C-alpha positions as a LaTeX table, in Angstrom:
\begin{tabular}{lrrr}
\hline
Residue & $x$ (\AA) & $y$ (\AA) & $z$ (\AA) \\
\hline
Met1 & 16.14 & $-26.81$ & 38.78 \\
Lys2 & 16.76 & $-23.28$ & 37.57 \\
Tyr3 & 17.43 & $-22.59$ & 33.89 \\
Thr4 & 19.63 & $-19.62$ & 33.03 \\
Leu5 & 20.43 & $-17.69$ & 29.90 \\
Lys6 & 23.03 & $-15.00$ & 29.21 \\
Ile7 & 22.42 & $-12.46$ & 26.48 \\
Ile8 & 24.93 & $-9.99$ & 25.03 \\
Phe9 & 23.39 & $-6.68$ & 24.10 \\
Gly10 & 24.96 & $-3.99$ & 21.90 \\
Lys11 & 25.82 & $-3.94$ & 18.22 \\
Glu12 & 29.58 & $-3.59$ & 18.71 \\
Gln13 & 29.68 & $-6.21$ & 21.45 \\
Val14 & 27.72 & $-8.77$ & 19.43 \\
Ser15 & 30.05 & $-8.07$ & 16.48 \\
Lys16 & 33.05 & $-8.76$ & 18.72 \\
Ile17 & 31.61 & $-12.09$ & 19.83 \\
Tyr18 & 30.95 & $-13.19$ & 16.23 \\
Asn19 & 34.54 & $-12.17$ & 15.37 \\
Asn20 & 36.01 & $-14.06$ & 18.39 \\
Glu21 & 37.20 & $-10.82$ & 19.96 \\
Thr22 & 37.40 & $-10.31$ & 23.74 \\
Leu23 & 34.98 & $-7.97$ & 25.47 \\
Thr24 & 36.42 & $-5.43$ & 27.86 \\
Asp25 & 35.66 & $-5.60$ & 31.60 \\
Asp26 & 33.33 & $-2.63$ & 31.16 \\
Glu27 & 31.51 & $-4.36$ & 28.30 \\
Leu28 & 31.17 & $-7.53$ & 30.36 \\
Arg29 & 29.57 & $-5.55$ & 33.23 \\
His30 & 27.19 & $-3.49$ & 31.08 \\
Asn31 & 26.33 & $-5.59$ & 28.02 \\
Ile32 & 25.78 & $-9.07$ & 29.35 \\
Lys33 & 22.53 & $-9.77$ & 31.16 \\
Glu34 & 21.61 & $-13.05$ & 32.80 \\
Tyr35 & 18.06 & $-14.28$ & 33.15 \\
Ser36 & 16.73 & $-17.25$ & 35.10 \\
Phe37 & 13.63 & $-19.35$ & 34.55 \\
Asn38 & 11.72 & $-22.02$ & 36.43 \\
Ser39 & 11.43 & $-24.33$ & 33.44 \\
Glu40 & 12.99 & $-25.00$ & 30.07 \\
Ala41 & 9.67 & $-24.06$ & 28.46 \\
Glu42 & 9.87 & $-20.58$ & 30.00 \\
Lys43 & 13.43 & $-20.21$ & 28.81 \\
Ile44 & 12.46 & $-21.24$ & 25.24 \\
Ala45 & 9.50 & $-18.83$ & 25.26 \\
Phe46 & 11.82 & $-16.00$ & 26.31 \\
Ile47 & 14.33 & $-16.86$ & 23.58 \\
Asn48 & 11.50 & $-16.84$ & 21.02 \\
Gly49 & 10.47 & $-13.41$ & 22.19 \\
Ile50 & 14.05 & $-12.10$ & 21.97 \\
Asn51 & 14.34 & $-13.55$ & 18.45 \\
Glu52 & 11.13 & $-11.71$ & 17.43 \\
Ala53 & 12.61 & $-8.42$ & 18.70 \\
Ile54 & 15.95 & $-8.66$ & 16.88 \\
Gly55 & 16.30 & $-5.80$ & 14.41 \\
Trp56 & 13.82 & $-3.50$ & 16.14 \\
Thr57 & 15.25 & $-0.55$ & 18.09 \\
Glu58 & 12.09 & 0.55 & 19.87 \\
Cys59 & 8.93 & $-0.94$ & 21.18 \\
Cys60 & 6.16 & $-0.31$ & 23.64 \\
Ile61 & 3.46 & $-2.41$ & 25.19 \\
Pro62 & 0.17 & $-0.63$ & 24.50 \\
Glu63 & $-1.61$ & $-2.58$ & 27.19 \\
Leu64 & 0.75 & $-1.02$ & 29.71 \\
Glu65 & 1.31 & 2.38 & 28.08 \\
Leu66 & $-2.28$ & 3.23 & 27.20 \\
Arg67 & $-3.94$ & 2.24 & 30.47 \\
Glu68 & $-6.39$ & 4.77 & 31.75 \\
Gly69 & $-5.05$ & 6.18 & 34.98 \\
\hline
\end{tabular}
């Protein structure tokens, strides 16, 4: 069984959802991303990671960025 999750990105688009407003076709194409997982545990871990990132506009992963080439 595959587990899926759709996320709406974008300040204006999230605001529209909370205000029960309809997203435009362009917003639907560009601001909604769908992810799939092999287990519910993976899906929950991903959601927890997204919740940790809410409110931050930038990030980097030093392990990946600072690797010696």
